[in-house]
Amino acid sequence: MKNYSLNIGWLYPELMSTYGDKGNIITLVKRCEWRGIKTEIKKINEISSDKDLLSCDLLVMGGAQDTEQEIVAEDLKKKKKTISGMIENKIPGLYICGGFQYMGKFYKTADGNKLPQLDILDMHTENPGGKRLIGNIIAQSWLFDNKKIIGFENHGGRTILGKNIKPLGIVIKGFGSNNLAKEEGAIYKNSIGTYFHGPILPKNPFVADFLIKTALELKYKQKIDLEELDDSLEEKARIQVAKKLSVTI
Ligand code: GLN
C-alpha cells in the first residue's frame, strides 16, 4: 500500500488528551506504517487555520476535564463551521469523552455552566457533579459485527442521545454514556463518539482499521482492502481484561 498517505488531524493535543488518549494517534500511525501507508500528524489548536483543518483526512480528539474543555469550547466556535462540514462530508473521526461531548448541542458542567457545543449530533451532556462514572468498560457494537470494544471510562458528564442518533454500542460491563440507558457512544456518518479511554485503539485494533479504511476510501475514491496484521498480542490483552470483568470475548 506504498502509494497511499493520510494526514491525521490531532485536535488540541495539549489540552485534550487524558488517560492515554495519545495512544490512539500512535496506533493509527503504526498500523498505517506496518502497511506502508505514509502518515503525517497535523496538530490542530488555537493557532490553526481552516486550511490546516481541511488538509486532514481523519480527525482525532481526546478527552479532558471541564477547565480545559471550557478553553477549547471557546476556540471551537471559530472552527465549528469547518469541522461540521468535514463531519457531514464523511471525514472519519474519533472523538473521546470530552471530545465526544463537543459533538452535541450543549454541555452543562458540574459548576452549572452551559457550554454551547458543535451541535452536529442530536444529543446533549449534563454533569450533575458528585459520582463520576469510572472503571473498565466493555460494550458490544453493531458497527463491528457485534465485536466487543474494551476500554476505560472516567467521566462526570451524562450524555443523553436524541431520537435521531444511534449509539455506538450496548454496554455489557461498566456505565457508558449515562448510567441509565446502558448505551455507549454514538456513530454519525464516519464519526465515532465514545467515552472509551484506555486508550481505545490499541485495545480494539478493528476500530483503528475502520478509521484508516474509511479515510483512505474517501480520499482515493475507491474500495480499499487493508492488509491483515498480526493482532495476536492485542487479542491476548483483550482476553485478559475481559477475564477480569468476567466477560467472554
Ligand atoms: N469533563 C468531562 C466529564 O467529566 C470529560 C471527561 C473526560 O474527557 N475524561 O464528563
PDB file of C-alpha atoms and ligand atoms in Angstrom:
ATOM      1  CA  MET A   1       0.000   0.000   0.000  1.00  0.00           C
ATOM      2  CA  LYS A   2       3.031   2.150  -0.736  1.00  0.00           C
ATOM      3  CA  ASN A   3       1.327   4.924  -2.674  1.00  0.00           C
ATOM      4  CA  TYR A   4      -1.196   5.843  -0.041  1.00  0.00           C
ATOM      5  CA  SER A   5      -0.850   8.553   2.561  1.00  0.00           C
ATOM      6  CA  LEU A   6      -3.046  10.026   5.290  1.00  0.00           C
ATOM      7  CA  ASN A   7      -2.965  13.321   7.176  1.00  0.00           C
ATOM      8  CA  ILE A   8      -4.136  12.699  10.722  1.00  0.00           C
ATOM      9  CA  GLY A   9      -5.577  15.796  12.399  1.00  0.00           C
ATOM     10  CA  TRP A  10      -4.950  15.662  16.135  1.00  0.00           C
ATOM     11  CA  LEU A  11      -7.290  18.191  17.707  1.00  0.00           C
ATOM     12  CA  TYR A  12      -5.952  20.183  20.661  1.00  0.00           C
ATOM     13  CA  PRO A  13      -3.232  17.697  21.671  1.00  0.00           C
ATOM     14  CA  GLU A  14      -2.025  19.910  24.523  1.00  0.00           C
ATOM     15  CA  LEU A  15      -5.444  20.398  26.144  1.00  0.00           C
ATOM     16  CA  MET A  16      -7.484  17.372  25.078  1.00  0.00           C
ATOM     17  CA  SER A  17      -5.591  14.199  25.949  1.00  0.00           C
ATOM     18  CA  THR A  18      -6.221  12.229  29.122  1.00  0.00           C
ATOM     19  CA  TYR A  19      -5.883   8.616  30.283  1.00  0.00           C
ATOM     20  CA  GLY A  20      -3.603   7.640  27.416  1.00  0.00           C
ATOM     21  CA  ASP A  21      -5.594   9.149  24.527  1.00  0.00           C
ATOM     22  CA  LYS A  22      -2.287   9.871  22.764  1.00  0.00           C
ATOM     23  CA  GLY A  23      -2.080   6.089  22.240  1.00  0.00           C
ATOM     24  CA  ASN A  24      -4.828   6.436  19.620  1.00  0.00           C
ATOM     25  CA  ILE A  25      -2.540   8.537  17.442  1.00  0.00           C
ATOM     26  CA  ILE A  26       0.376   6.131  17.923  1.00  0.00           C
ATOM     27  CA  THR A  27      -1.871   3.193  16.971  1.00  0.00           C
ATOM     28  CA  LEU A  28      -3.138   4.855  13.795  1.00  0.00           C
ATOM     29  CA  VAL A  29       0.386   5.807  12.737  1.00  0.00           C
ATOM     30  CA  LYS A  30       1.805   2.328  13.471  1.00  0.00           C
ATOM     31  CA  ARG A  31      -0.978   0.392  11.762  1.00  0.00           C
ATOM     32  CA  CYS A  32      -0.508   2.589   8.696  1.00  0.00           C
ATOM     33  CA  GLU A  33       3.290   2.271   8.831  1.00  0.00           C
ATOM     34  CA  TRP A  34       3.113  -1.562   9.080  1.00  0.00           C
ATOM     35  CA  ARG A  35       1.157  -1.492   5.816  1.00  0.00           C
ATOM     36  CA  GLY A  36       3.443   1.004   4.098  1.00  0.00           C
ATOM     37  CA  ILE A  37       0.867   3.834   4.292  1.00  0.00           C
ATOM     38  CA  LYS A  38       2.555   7.186   4.900  1.00  0.00           C
ATOM     39  CA  THR A  39       1.149   9.419   7.632  1.00  0.00           C
ATOM     40  CA  GLU A  40       1.602  12.973   8.741  1.00  0.00           C
ATOM     41  CA  ILE A  41       0.278  14.207  12.079  1.00  0.00           C
ATOM     42  CA  LYS A  42      -1.246  17.674  11.883  1.00  0.00           C
ATOM     43  CA  LYS A  43      -1.657  19.200  15.314  1.00  0.00           C
ATOM     44  CA  ILE A  44      -4.760  21.386  15.318  1.00  0.00           C
ATOM     45  CA  ASN A  45      -5.015  24.010  18.058  1.00  0.00           C
ATOM     46  CA  GLU A  46      -5.805  27.684  18.717  1.00  0.00           C
ATOM     47  CA  ILE A  47      -3.372  28.918  16.049  1.00  0.00           C
ATOM     48  CA  SER A  48      -4.516  26.536  13.296  1.00  0.00           C
ATOM     49  CA  SER A  49      -6.439  27.820  10.291  1.00  0.00           C
ATOM     50  CA  ASP A  50      -9.376  26.318   8.397  1.00  0.00           C
ATOM     51  CA  LYS A  51      -6.876  25.388   5.688  1.00  0.00           C
ATOM     52  CA  ASP A  52      -4.914  23.302   8.224  1.00  0.00           C
ATOM     53  CA  LEU A  53      -8.103  21.524   9.250  1.00  0.00           C
ATOM     54  CA  LEU A  54      -9.201  20.892   5.676  1.00  0.00           C
ATOM     55  CA  SER A  55      -5.860  19.260   4.885  1.00  0.00           C
ATOM     56  CA  CYS A  56      -6.756  16.407   7.302  1.00  0.00           C
ATOM     57  CA  ASP A  57      -8.114  13.069   6.079  1.00  0.00           C
ATOM     58  CA  LEU A  58      -9.011  11.891   9.566  1.00  0.00           C
ATOM     59  CA  LEU A  59      -9.725  13.715  12.835  1.00  0.00           C
ATOM     60  CA  VAL A  60      -8.944  12.559  16.368  1.00  0.00           C
ATOM     61  CA  MET A  61      -9.772  14.347  19.616  1.00  0.00           C
ATOM     62  CA  GLY A  62      -9.165  13.092  23.132  1.00  0.00           C
ATOM     63  CA  GLY A  63     -10.866  13.936  26.397  1.00  0.00           C
ATOM     64  CA  ALA A  64     -10.159  16.479  29.109  1.00  0.00           C
ATOM     65  CA  GLN A  65     -11.553  17.881  32.297  1.00  0.00           C
ATOM     66  CA  ASP A  66     -14.062  20.750  32.447  1.00  0.00           C
ATOM     67  CA  THR A  67     -11.461  23.547  32.741  1.00  0.00           C
ATOM     68  CA  GLU A  68      -9.657  22.547  29.542  1.00  0.00           C
ATOM     69  CA  GLN A  69     -12.992  21.908  27.844  1.00  0.00           C
ATOM     70  CA  GLU A  70     -14.124  25.468  28.558  1.00  0.00           C
ATOM     71  CA  ILE A  71     -10.958  26.864  26.914  1.00  0.00           C
ATOM     72  CA  VAL A  72     -11.330  24.618  23.864  1.00  0.00           C
ATOM     73  CA  ALA A  73     -15.083  25.304  23.584  1.00  0.00           C
ATOM     74  CA  GLU A  74     -14.216  28.993  23.097  1.00  0.00           C
ATOM     75  CA  ASP A  75     -11.784  28.248  20.245  1.00  0.00           C
ATOM     76  CA  LEU A  76     -14.064  25.602  18.714  1.00  0.00           C
ATOM     77  CA  LYS A  77     -16.654  28.305  17.997  1.00  0.00           C
ATOM     78  CA  LYS A  78     -14.270  29.613  15.287  1.00  0.00           C
ATOM     79  CA  LYS A  79     -13.788  26.153  13.796  1.00  0.00           C
ATOM     80  CA  LYS A  80     -17.365  24.917  14.175  1.00  0.00           C
ATOM     81  CA  LYS A  81     -18.385  25.503  10.565  1.00  0.00           C
ATOM     82  CA  THR A  82     -15.335  23.771   9.095  1.00  0.00           C
ATOM     83  CA  ILE A  83     -15.410  20.786  11.468  1.00  0.00           C
ATOM     84  CA  SER A  84     -19.181  20.355  10.980  1.00  0.00           C
ATOM     85  CA  GLY A  85     -18.665  20.446   7.216  1.00  0.00           C
ATOM     86  CA  MET A  86     -15.938  17.829   7.383  1.00  0.00           C
ATOM     87  CA  ILE A  87     -18.050  15.518   9.544  1.00  0.00           C
ATOM     88  CA  GLU A  88     -21.048  15.987   7.221  1.00  0.00           C
ATOM     89  CA  ASN A  89     -18.749  15.197   4.280  1.00  0.00           C
ATOM     90  CA  LYS A  90     -17.943  11.882   5.943  1.00  0.00           C
ATOM     91  CA  ILE A  91     -14.402  12.643   7.052  1.00  0.00           C
ATOM     92  CA  PRO A  92     -13.854   9.883   9.598  1.00  0.00           C
ATOM     93  CA  GLY A  93     -13.208  10.898  13.164  1.00  0.00           C
ATOM     94  CA  LEU A  94     -12.725   9.606  16.668  1.00  0.00           C
ATOM     95  CA  TYR A  95     -13.960  11.850  19.486  1.00  0.00           C
ATOM     96  CA  ILE A  96     -13.291  10.671  23.022  1.00  0.00           C
ATOM     97  CA  CYS A  97     -15.176  11.645  26.180  1.00  0.00           C
ATOM     98  CA  GLY A  98     -14.896  15.472  26.351  1.00  0.00           C
ATOM     99  CA  GLY A  99     -14.257  15.349  22.593  1.00  0.00           C
ATOM    100  CA  PHE A 100     -17.478  13.354  22.178  1.00  0.00           C
ATOM    101  CA  GLN A 101     -19.433  15.788  24.340  1.00  0.00           C
ATOM    102  CA  TYR A 102     -18.489  18.627  21.931  1.00  0.00           C
ATOM    103  CA  MET A 103     -20.440  16.915  19.157  1.00  0.00           C
ATOM    104  CA  GLY A 104     -23.737  17.504  20.935  1.00  0.00           C
ATOM    105  CA  LYS A 105     -25.935  20.545  21.454  1.00  0.00           C
ATOM    106  CA  PHE A 106     -24.584  21.629  24.848  1.00  0.00           C
ATOM    107  CA  TYR A 107     -22.525  20.516  27.814  1.00  0.00           C
ATOM    108  CA  LYS A 108     -23.618  21.630  31.262  1.00  0.00           C
ATOM    109  CA  THR A 109     -20.544  21.480  33.509  1.00  0.00           C
ATOM    110  CA  ALA A 110     -20.599  20.481  37.175  1.00  0.00           C
ATOM    111  CA  ASP A 111     -20.495  24.218  38.016  1.00  0.00           C
ATOM    112  CA  GLY A 112     -23.696  24.750  36.072  1.00  0.00           C
ATOM    113  CA  ASN A 113     -22.011  26.463  33.096  1.00  0.00           C
ATOM    114  CA  LYS A 114     -23.939  25.657  29.917  1.00  0.00           C
ATOM    115  CA  LEU A 115     -21.336  25.484  27.140  1.00  0.00           C
ATOM    116  CA  PRO A 116     -22.748  25.506  23.608  1.00  0.00           C
ATOM    117  CA  GLN A 117     -21.213  22.672  21.606  1.00  0.00           C
ATOM    118  CA  LEU A 118     -20.782  21.917  17.898  1.00  0.00           C
ATOM    119  CA  ASP A 119     -24.434  20.839  17.566  1.00  0.00           C
ATOM    120  CA  ILE A 120     -23.690  18.168  14.986  1.00  0.00           C
ATOM    121  CA  LEU A 121     -25.237  15.252  16.848  1.00  0.00           C
ATOM    122  CA  ASP A 122     -28.715  15.027  18.320  1.00  0.00           C
ATOM    123  CA  MET A 123     -27.516  14.721  21.933  1.00  0.00           C
ATOM    124  CA  HIS A 124     -26.503  16.760  24.958  1.00  0.00           C
ATOM    125  CA  THR A 125     -24.483  16.219  28.120  1.00  0.00           C
ATOM    126  CA  GLU A 126     -25.038  17.229  31.720  1.00  0.00           C
ATOM    127  CA  ASN A 127     -22.614  16.831  34.567  1.00  0.00           C
ATOM    128  CA  PRO A 128     -24.603  16.678  37.820  1.00  0.00           C
ATOM    129  CA  GLY A 129     -21.410  16.744  39.940  1.00  0.00           C
ATOM    130  CA  GLY A 130     -20.934  14.069  42.588  1.00  0.00           C
ATOM    131  CA  LYS A 131     -20.435  10.494  41.463  1.00  0.00           C
ATOM    132  CA  ARG A 132     -18.162  10.069  38.462  1.00  0.00           C
ATOM    133  CA  LEU A 133     -18.549   7.057  36.209  1.00  0.00           C
ATOM    134  CA  ILE A 134     -15.177   5.336  36.460  1.00  0.00           C
ATOM    135  CA  GLY A 135     -13.822   1.905  35.597  1.00  0.00           C
ATOM    136  CA  ASN A 136     -13.130  -0.637  32.915  1.00  0.00           C
ATOM    137  CA  ILE A 137     -15.904  -0.916  30.354  1.00  0.00           C
ATOM    138  CA  ILE A 138     -16.964  -3.370  27.651  1.00  0.00           C
ATOM    139  CA  ALA A 139     -19.592  -2.660  25.009  1.00  0.00           C
ATOM    140  CA  GLN A 140     -20.850  -4.635  22.050  1.00  0.00           C
ATOM    141  CA  SER A 141     -21.067  -2.749  18.796  1.00  0.00           C
ATOM    142  CA  TRP A 142     -23.282  -3.468  15.801  1.00  0.00           C
ATOM    143  CA  LEU A 143     -20.804  -1.484  13.694  1.00  0.00           C
ATOM    144  CA  PHE A 144     -18.092  -4.100  14.177  1.00  0.00           C
ATOM    145  CA  ASP A 145     -20.115  -7.319  13.728  1.00  0.00           C
ATOM    146  CA  ASN A 146     -21.038  -7.247  17.405  1.00  0.00           C
ATOM    147  CA  LYS A 147     -17.394  -7.434  18.433  1.00  0.00           C
ATOM    148  CA  LYS A 148     -16.728  -6.264  21.942  1.00  0.00           C
ATOM    149  CA  ILE A 149     -14.993  -2.954  22.479  1.00  0.00           C
ATOM    150  CA  ILE A 150     -12.838  -2.769  25.592  1.00  0.00           C
ATOM    151  CA  GLY A 151     -11.778   0.376  27.384  1.00  0.00           C
ATOM    152  CA  PHE A 152     -11.694   2.538  30.464  1.00  0.00           C
ATOM    153  CA  GLU A 153     -14.108   5.348  31.308  1.00  0.00           C
ATOM    154  CA  ASN A 154     -13.826   8.276  33.700  1.00  0.00           C
ATOM    155  CA  HIS A 155     -16.441  10.990  33.298  1.00  0.00           C
ATOM    156  CA  GLY A 156     -18.839  13.106  35.284  1.00  0.00           C
ATOM    157  CA  GLY A 157     -20.934  14.041  32.240  1.00  0.00           C
ATOM    158  CA  ARG A 158     -24.003  12.005  31.323  1.00  0.00           C
ATOM    159  CA  THR A 159     -24.778  12.090  27.612  1.00  0.00           C
ATOM    160  CA  ILE A 160     -28.373  11.731  26.522  1.00  0.00           C
ATOM    161  CA  LEU A 161     -28.959  10.759  22.902  1.00  0.00           C
ATOM    162  CA  GLY A 162     -31.896  12.201  20.961  1.00  0.00           C
ATOM    163  CA  LYS A 163     -34.176  10.242  18.628  1.00  0.00           C
ATOM    164  CA  ASN A 164     -32.071  10.920  15.535  1.00  0.00           C
ATOM    165  CA  ILE A 165     -28.864   9.301  16.671  1.00  0.00           C
ATOM    166  CA  LYS A 166     -27.699   5.738  17.120  1.00  0.00           C
ATOM    167  CA  PRO A 167     -25.427   4.623  19.962  1.00  0.00           C
ATOM    168  CA  LEU A 168     -22.114   3.025  19.052  1.00  0.00           C
ATOM    169  CA  GLY A 169     -22.901   0.032  21.201  1.00  0.00           C
ATOM    170  CA  ILE A 170     -24.663  -1.551  24.137  1.00  0.00           C
ATOM    171  CA  VAL A 171     -22.859  -1.671  27.475  1.00  0.00           C
ATOM    172  CA  ILE A 172     -22.070  -5.135  28.788  1.00  0.00           C
ATOM    173  CA  LYS A 173     -19.919  -4.053  31.750  1.00  0.00           C
ATOM    174  CA  GLY A 174     -19.482  -0.513  33.039  1.00  0.00           C
ATOM    175  CA  PHE A 175     -21.607   2.651  32.793  1.00  0.00           C
ATOM    176  CA  GLY A 176     -21.442   4.062  29.261  1.00  0.00           C
ATOM    177  CA  SER A 177     -22.826   7.398  28.070  1.00  0.00           C
ATOM    178  CA  ASN A 178     -25.017   7.671  31.128  1.00  0.00           C
ATOM    179  CA  ASN A 179     -25.721   5.255  33.933  1.00  0.00           C
ATOM    180  CA  LEU A 180     -29.328   4.627  32.950  1.00  0.00           C
ATOM    181  CA  ALA A 181     -29.659   3.580  29.320  1.00  0.00           C
ATOM    182  CA  LYS A 182     -26.744   1.099  29.016  1.00  0.00           C
ATOM    183  CA  GLU A 183     -25.829   2.764  25.746  1.00  0.00           C
ATOM    184  CA  GLU A 184     -22.321   3.706  24.770  1.00  0.00           C
ATOM    185  CA  GLY A 185     -21.157   6.475  22.441  1.00  0.00           C
ATOM    186  CA  ALA A 186     -22.591   7.356  19.078  1.00  0.00           C
ATOM    187  CA  ILE A 187     -21.908   6.896  15.404  1.00  0.00           C
ATOM    188  CA  TYR A 188     -22.739   9.506  12.802  1.00  0.00           C
ATOM    189  CA  LYS A 189     -21.633   9.125   9.169  1.00  0.00           C
ATOM    190  CA  ASN A 190     -17.980   8.085   9.697  1.00  0.00           C
ATOM    191  CA  SER A 191     -17.516   9.779  13.050  1.00  0.00           C
ATOM    192  CA  ILE A 192     -17.311   7.794  16.250  1.00  0.00           C
ATOM    193  CA  GLY A 193     -18.017   9.437  19.583  1.00  0.00           C
ATOM    194  CA  THR A 194     -17.272   7.412  22.688  1.00  0.00           C
ATOM    195  CA  TYR A 195     -16.375   7.530  26.379  1.00  0.00           C
ATOM    196  CA  PHE A 196     -13.690   4.874  25.888  1.00  0.00           C
ATOM    197  CA  HIS A 197     -10.284   5.994  27.032  1.00  0.00           C
ATOM    198  CA  GLY A 198      -7.757   3.347  27.748  1.00  0.00           C
ATOM    199  CA  PRO A 199      -6.805   4.297  25.006  1.00  0.00           C
ATOM    200  CA  ILE A 200      -9.444   2.712  22.772  1.00  0.00           C
ATOM    201  CA  LEU A 201      -7.494   1.952  19.579  1.00  0.00           C
ATOM    202  CA  PRO A 202      -4.622  -0.302  20.774  1.00  0.00           C
ATOM    203  CA  LYS A 203      -7.144  -2.441  22.666  1.00  0.00           C
ATOM    204  CA  ASN A 204      -9.537  -2.547  19.718  1.00  0.00           C
ATOM    205  CA  PRO A 205      -7.493  -2.599  16.501  1.00  0.00           C
ATOM    206  CA  PHE A 206     -10.615  -3.162  14.370  1.00  0.00           C
ATOM    207  CA  VAL A 207     -11.793   0.345  15.344  1.00  0.00           C
ATOM    208  CA  ALA A 208      -8.450   1.776  14.183  1.00  0.00           C
ATOM    209  CA  ASP A 209      -8.744  -0.128  10.902  1.00  0.00           C
ATOM    210  CA  PHE A 210     -12.291   1.161  10.356  1.00  0.00           C
ATOM    211  CA  LEU A 211     -10.955   4.731  10.593  1.00  0.00           C
ATOM    212  CA  ILE A 212      -7.948   4.057   8.336  1.00  0.00           C
ATOM    213  CA  LYS A 213     -10.012   2.223   5.719  1.00  0.00           C
ATOM    214  CA  THR A 214     -12.802   4.817   5.558  1.00  0.00           C
ATOM    215  CA  ALA A 215     -10.275   7.668   5.412  1.00  0.00           C
ATOM    216  CA  LEU A 216      -8.430   6.009   2.506  1.00  0.00           C
ATOM    217  CA  GLU A 217     -11.649   5.150   0.650  1.00  0.00           C
ATOM    218  CA  LEU A 218     -12.873   8.728   0.902  1.00  0.00           C
ATOM    219  CA  LYS A 219      -9.524  10.195  -0.131  1.00  0.00           C
ATOM    220  CA  TYR A 220      -8.798   7.847  -3.042  1.00  0.00           C
ATOM    221  CA  LYS A 221     -12.442   7.300  -4.073  1.00  0.00           C
ATOM    222  CA  GLN A 222     -12.049   3.545  -4.379  1.00  0.00           C
ATOM    223  CA  LYS A 223     -12.675   0.433  -2.311  1.00  0.00           C
ATOM    224  CA  ILE A 224      -9.692  -0.341  -0.087  1.00  0.00           C
ATOM    225  CA  ASP A 225      -8.894  -3.739   1.406  1.00  0.00           C
ATOM    226  CA  LEU A 226      -6.425  -3.279   4.229  1.00  0.00           C
ATOM    227  CA  GLU A 227      -3.696  -5.895   4.589  1.00  0.00           C
ATOM    228  CA  GLU A 228      -4.304  -8.158   7.595  1.00  0.00           C
ATOM    229  CA  LEU A 229      -1.930  -7.583  10.504  1.00  0.00           C
ATOM    230  CA  ASP A 230      -0.893  -9.984  13.238  1.00  0.00           C
ATOM    231  CA  ASP A 231      -3.069  -8.849  16.162  1.00  0.00           C
ATOM    232  CA  SER A 232      -2.460 -11.889  18.362  1.00  0.00           C
ATOM    233  CA  LEU A 233      -0.777  -9.846  21.092  1.00  0.00           C
ATOM    234  CA  GLU A 234      -3.654  -7.352  21.133  1.00  0.00           C
ATOM    235  CA  GLU A 235      -6.110 -10.258  21.292  1.00  0.00           C
ATOM    236  CA  LYS A 236      -4.285 -11.720  24.315  1.00  0.00           C
ATOM    237  CA  ALA A 237      -4.507  -8.333  26.077  1.00  0.00           C
ATOM    238  CA  ARG A 238      -8.222  -8.112  25.266  1.00  0.00           C
ATOM    239  CA  ILE A 239      -8.928 -11.574  26.633  1.00  0.00           C
ATOM    240  CA  GLN A 240      -7.034 -10.702  29.813  1.00  0.00           C
ATOM    241  CA  VAL A 241      -9.072  -7.537  30.501  1.00  0.00           C
ATOM    242  CA  ALA A 242     -12.342  -9.272  29.625  1.00  0.00           C
ATOM    243  CA  LYS A 243     -11.493 -12.130  32.019  1.00  0.00           C
ATOM    244  CA  LYS A 244     -11.009  -9.634  34.851  1.00  0.00           C
ATOM    245  CA  LEU A 245     -14.508  -8.359  34.155  1.00  0.00           C
ATOM    246  CA  SER A 246     -15.944 -11.904  33.835  1.00  0.00           C
ATOM    247  CA  VAL A 247     -16.852 -11.348  30.185  1.00  0.00           C
ATOM    248  CA  THR A 248     -16.048 -13.782  27.369  1.00  0.00           C
ATOM    249  CA  ILE A 249     -14.915 -12.259  24.129  1.00  0.00           C
TER     250      ILE A 249
HETATM  251  N1  GLN B   1     -15.067  16.716  31.681  1.00  0.00           N
HETATM  252  C1  GLN B   1     -15.831  15.673  31.164  1.00  0.00           C
HETATM  253  C2  GLN B   1     -16.566  14.851  32.190  1.00  0.00           C
HETATM  254  O1  GLN B   1     -16.077  14.623  33.300  1.00  0.00           O
HETATM  255  C3  GLN B   1     -14.972  14.820  30.267  1.00  0.00           C
HETATM  256  C4  GLN B   1     -14.058  13.873  30.969  1.00  0.00           C
HETATM  257  C5  GLN B   1     -13.065  13.204  30.082  1.00  0.00           C
HETATM  258  O2  GLN B   1     -12.885  13.588  28.915  1.00  0.00           O
HETATM  259  N2  GLN B   1     -12.375  12.215  30.592  1.00  0.00           N
HETATM  260  O3  GLN B   1     -17.637  14.426  31.883  1.00  0.00           O
END
